[in-house]
Amino acid sequence: MTVLSWAEFWYNTSYQGAIRCTPFEVVYGRAPPSLHRFIPGESLVEAVNQELQTRDEALKQLRFHLERAQDLMVHQANKKRRVANVNVGDWGYLKIGPHRQTSMPTRLHPKLSARYFGPFRVIQQVGETACKLQLPETARIHPVFHVSQVKKAVGEHQVEKDLPPDLQADGPSFWPVNVLGRRQRTEDGGSVPQLLVEWQQGGPEGATWEDEITIREQYPDFNLGDKVDDQGEGIDRDKNKKGWVVYERRNRRK
């Protein structure tokens, strides 16, 4: 704790590459004061000489350990980084996740879905860490990607002309067509109303539970007034018939 104030002073007066100045200049608008090095015999008071000598030694140790910690963090951060290995004219596979909203029906086995798509031609280098790909005209995504998302195609490969349906403008549009049920889910001590939504592409078998507020916000034109009543039951089916049975995991008794 005796050198904590010196560590704080060293940090606030050190040049930061992110802000291109010292934190002291950001706060006060002027250059930080400089500390003069200890010169033996400069002061006639022995106690002052001893204090200045101790200060210089503490600052030296602090600077060493802080720079060492910085080097270790840089080393750990660069372990999984790689330089751009794709050039203009190369072909590369695009690593991209499914661009779906959280309310869309998910795949039955998402772990088995494709991880890379393409290959696509690199038509432009954007800076040192990004590149522009020649995507199909029907693509709905921006063509500039970080180099970590592009894997260079090596050897013979078959050119992929299309993206997944989810990423194309003419792909199938997911739209709610019916509400099959309703329930209340407990979350953070409160109650969240949910709807069992039937989607246009999934049918009744692909119905999923979605938050009612999410459906109202993302699909404002979808009229819920004639789909769900105030008592929390669907009115598009016979209430006496329990066509949908929902099983919920109960907490294990202690």
Coordinates of C-alpha atoms in Angstrom, one line a residue:
M1 CA 0.0 0.0 0.0
T2 CA 3.0 2.3 0.5
V3 CA 3.7 2.4 -3.3
L4 CA 0.0 2.4 -4.5
S5 CA 0.0 6.2 -4.9
W6 CA 3.2 6.0 -7.0
A7 CA 1.6 3.3 -9.2
E8 CA -1.4 5.5 -9.8
F9 CA 0.8 8.5 -10.6
W10 CA 2.8 6.3 -13.1
Y11 CA -0.3 5.1 -14.8
N12 CA -1.9 8.6 -15.1
T13 CA 1.3 10.1 -16.5
S14 CA 2.2 7.4 -19.0
Y15 CA 1.4 7.7 -22.7
Q16 CA -1.6 5.6 -23.8
G17 CA -1.7 4.4 -27.4
A18 CA -5.5 4.3 -27.5
I19 CA -6.1 7.9 -26.6
R20 CA -2.7 9.2 -28.0
C21 CA -1.9 11.1 -24.8
T22 CA -1.7 10.6 -21.0
P23 CA -4.8 10.2 -18.8
F24 CA -3.5 13.3 -16.9
E25 CA -3.8 15.4 -20.1
V26 CA -7.3 14.1 -20.7
V27 CA -8.5 15.3 -17.2
Y28 CA -6.5 18.5 -16.8
G29 CA -5.8 19.6 -20.3
R30 CA -2.0 20.0 -19.8
A31 CA 1.1 17.9 -19.7
P32 CA 1.7 16.1 -16.4
P33 CA 4.4 17.3 -14.0
S34 CA 7.7 15.6 -14.3
L35 CA 9.6 14.0 -11.4
H36 CA 13.3 14.9 -11.3
R37 CA 15.6 12.0 -10.7
F38 CA 17.5 11.8 -7.4
I39 CA 21.0 13.2 -7.6
P40 CA 23.2 12.1 -4.7
G41 CA 24.2 15.0 -2.5
E42 CA 21.6 17.4 -4.0
S43 CA 19.9 17.9 -0.6
L44 CA 21.7 18.8 2.6
V45 CA 19.1 16.8 4.6
E46 CA 19.9 13.1 4.8
A47 CA 16.3 12.2 5.4
V48 CA 15.3 13.9 2.1
N49 CA 18.0 12.1 0.2
Q50 CA 16.9 8.8 1.6
E51 CA 13.2 9.5 0.7
L52 CA 14.1 10.5 -2.8
Q53 CA 16.3 7.4 -3.3
T54 CA 13.5 5.1 -2.0
R55 CA 11.0 6.8 -4.4
D56 CA 13.2 6.3 -7.4
E57 CA 13.7 2.6 -6.6
A58 CA 10.0 2.1 -6.1
L59 CA 9.2 3.8 -9.4
K60 CA 11.8 1.6 -11.2
Q61 CA 10.2 -1.6 -9.8
L62 CA 6.7 -0.5 -10.6
R63 CA 7.6 0.4 -14.2
F64 CA 9.3 -3.0 -14.6
H65 CA 6.4 -5.0 -13.3
L66 CA 3.7 -3.0 -15.2
E67 CA 5.6 -3.4 -18.5
R68 CA 6.1 -7.1 -17.8
A69 CA 2.3 -7.5 -17.2
Q70 CA 1.6 -5.6 -20.4
D71 CA 3.9 -7.8 -22.4
L72 CA 2.2 -10.9 -20.9
M73 CA -1.3 -9.7 -21.8
V74 CA -0.1 -8.9 -25.4
H75 CA 1.4 -12.4 -25.7
Q76 CA -1.8 -14.1 -24.5
A77 CA -4.0 -12.0 -26.8
N78 CA -1.8 -12.7 -29.8
K79 CA -1.9 -16.5 -29.3
K80 CA -5.1 -17.0 -31.3
R81 CA -4.6 -14.1 -33.7
R82 CA -3.3 -14.6 -37.2
V83 CA -2.2 -12.2 -40.0
A84 CA -4.2 -11.8 -43.1
N85 CA -3.4 -14.7 -45.4
V86 CA -5.9 -13.8 -48.2
N87 CA -5.1 -11.4 -51.0
V88 CA -7.1 -9.8 -53.8
G89 CA -8.1 -12.5 -56.3
D90 CA -7.9 -15.4 -53.8
W91 CA -10.9 -17.6 -53.0
G92 CA -12.0 -18.0 -49.4
Y93 CA -14.6 -19.8 -47.3
L94 CA -16.8 -17.5 -45.2
K95 CA -17.5 -18.4 -41.6
I96 CA -20.8 -17.0 -40.6
G97 CA -23.6 -17.8 -38.2
P98 CA -27.3 -17.9 -39.0
H99 CA -28.7 -14.4 -39.2
R100 CA -32.0 -15.1 -37.6
Q101 CA -34.0 -13.2 -35.0
T102 CA -34.3 -14.8 -31.6
S103 CA -38.0 -15.5 -32.2
M104 CA -37.3 -17.6 -35.4
P105 CA -37.5 -21.4 -35.2
T106 CA -34.1 -22.9 -34.7
R107 CA -32.7 -25.9 -36.5
L108 CA -33.3 -29.4 -35.1
H109 CA -29.6 -30.1 -34.9
P110 CA -27.8 -26.7 -35.0
K111 CA -24.4 -28.3 -34.2
L112 CA -24.6 -30.2 -37.5
S113 CA -25.2 -27.1 -39.6
A114 CA -22.6 -25.8 -42.0
R115 CA -19.9 -23.6 -40.5
Y116 CA -18.3 -22.3 -43.7
F117 CA -20.0 -21.2 -47.0
G118 CA -18.4 -20.5 -50.3
P119 CA -15.8 -20.1 -51.5
F120 CA -16.1 -16.5 -52.7
R121 CA -13.6 -14.3 -54.4
V122 CA -11.7 -11.6 -52.5
I123 CA -12.2 -8.4 -54.6
Q124 CA -10.8 -5.8 -52.2
Q125 CA -8.5 -5.5 -49.2
V126 CA -10.0 -3.1 -46.6
G127 CA -7.3 -2.0 -44.2
E128 CA -5.0 -4.6 -42.6
T129 CA -7.6 -6.8 -41.0
A130 CA -10.6 -6.9 -43.3
C131 CA -11.5 -7.8 -46.9
K132 CA -14.4 -7.5 -49.3
L133 CA -15.9 -10.6 -50.9
Q134 CA -17.8 -11.0 -54.1
L135 CA -21.1 -12.3 -52.7
P136 CA -24.2 -13.2 -54.8
E137 CA -26.4 -10.3 -55.8
T138 CA -29.2 -11.7 -53.7
A139 CA -27.2 -11.5 -50.5
R140 CA -28.6 -9.4 -47.6
I141 CA -25.4 -9.0 -45.7
H142 CA -22.5 -6.6 -46.0
P143 CA -19.7 -7.9 -48.1
V144 CA -16.8 -6.7 -45.8
F145 CA -15.6 -9.2 -43.2
H146 CA -12.8 -9.5 -40.8
V147 CA -10.0 -11.8 -41.9
S148 CA -10.7 -14.2 -39.0
Q149 CA -14.0 -15.0 -40.7
V150 CA -12.4 -15.9 -44.1
K151 CA -10.5 -19.1 -44.6
K152 CA -8.4 -19.3 -47.7
A153 CA -9.4 -22.0 -50.2
V154 CA -6.5 -24.3 -51.1
G155 CA -6.4 -26.6 -54.0
E156 CA -9.3 -27.5 -56.2
H157 CA -12.7 -26.3 -55.0
Q158 CA -16.2 -25.9 -56.3
V159 CA -17.5 -22.4 -56.6
E160 CA -20.6 -21.8 -54.5
K161 CA -23.1 -19.5 -56.3
D162 CA -25.6 -19.1 -53.5
L163 CA -25.7 -18.3 -49.8
P164 CA -27.9 -20.1 -47.3
P165 CA -31.6 -19.1 -47.7
D166 CA -31.5 -17.1 -44.4
L167 CA -29.0 -14.7 -45.9
Q168 CA -30.6 -14.1 -49.3
A169 CA -33.3 -11.6 -50.2
D170 CA -35.4 -14.2 -51.9
G171 CA -35.1 -16.7 -49.1
P172 CA -38.2 -17.9 -47.2
S173 CA -39.6 -15.3 -44.9
F174 CA -40.6 -16.5 -41.4
W175 CA -43.9 -15.0 -40.3
P176 CA -46.2 -16.0 -37.4
V177 CA -49.6 -17.3 -38.7
N178 CA -51.3 -18.6 -35.5
V179 CA -51.0 -18.7 -31.8
L180 CA -51.7 -22.1 -30.4
G181 CA -51.4 -21.4 -26.7
R182 CA -50.2 -19.2 -23.9
R183 CA -48.4 -19.5 -20.6
Q184 CA -46.7 -17.5 -17.8
R185 CA -43.0 -18.1 -17.3
T186 CA -41.3 -17.0 -14.0
E187 CA -38.2 -15.0 -14.6
D188 CA -36.2 -13.0 -12.0
G189 CA -39.1 -13.1 -9.6
G190 CA -41.6 -11.8 -12.1
S191 CA -44.0 -13.3 -14.6
V192 CA -43.4 -13.2 -18.3
P193 CA -46.3 -14.0 -20.7
Q194 CA -45.3 -16.3 -23.6
L195 CA -47.1 -17.4 -26.7
L196 CA -46.9 -20.7 -28.6
V197 CA -46.4 -19.4 -32.1
E198 CA -47.0 -21.4 -35.3
W199 CA -44.7 -20.1 -38.1
Q200 CA -45.4 -19.9 -41.8
Q201 CA -42.6 -22.3 -42.7
G202 CA -42.7 -24.6 -39.7
G203 CA -46.3 -25.6 -39.4
P204 CA -47.8 -26.7 -36.0
E205 CA -44.9 -29.2 -35.4
G206 CA -42.4 -26.3 -35.5
A207 CA -44.3 -24.0 -33.1
T208 CA -42.1 -22.4 -30.5
W209 CA -42.6 -20.5 -27.2
E210 CA -41.8 -16.8 -27.6
D211 CA -42.2 -13.8 -25.3
E212 CA -45.4 -11.9 -26.1
I213 CA -43.6 -8.6 -26.0
T214 CA -41.1 -9.9 -28.6
I215 CA -43.8 -10.9 -31.0
R216 CA -45.6 -7.5 -30.6
E217 CA -42.4 -5.5 -31.2
Q218 CA -41.0 -7.5 -34.1
Y219 CA -44.4 -8.2 -35.8
P220 CA -46.6 -5.2 -35.2
D221 CA -48.9 -6.1 -38.1
F222 CA -49.6 -9.5 -36.6
N223 CA -53.0 -9.1 -34.8
L224 CA -53.0 -10.9 -31.5
G225 CA -56.5 -9.7 -30.6
D226 CA -58.3 -12.6 -32.3
K227 CA -55.6 -15.1 -31.3
V228 CA -55.4 -15.0 -27.5
D229 CA -58.0 -14.2 -25.0
D230 CA -57.6 -12.4 -21.7
Q231 CA -57.7 -15.6 -19.7
G232 CA -54.5 -16.8 -21.3
E233 CA -56.0 -19.6 -23.5
G234 CA -56.0 -19.8 -27.3
I235 CA -59.5 -19.2 -28.8
D236 CA -58.7 -20.5 -32.3
R237 CA -59.4 -24.1 -31.1
D238 CA -61.8 -26.0 -28.9
K239 CA -60.9 -25.2 -25.3
N240 CA -62.2 -28.6 -24.2
K241 CA -59.6 -30.4 -26.3
K242 CA -56.1 -30.2 -25.0
G243 CA -54.2 -30.6 -28.3
W244 CA -51.0 -29.1 -26.9
V245 CA -49.5 -30.5 -23.8
V246 CA -46.5 -28.7 -22.4
Y247 CA -44.1 -30.4 -20.1
E248 CA -41.9 -28.3 -17.9
R249 CA -39.0 -29.4 -15.7
R250 CA -39.7 -29.0 -12.0
N251 CA -37.1 -28.1 -9.5
R252 CA -35.7 -31.1 -7.7
R253 CA -36.7 -31.3 -4.0
K254 CA -34.0 -30.7 -1.6

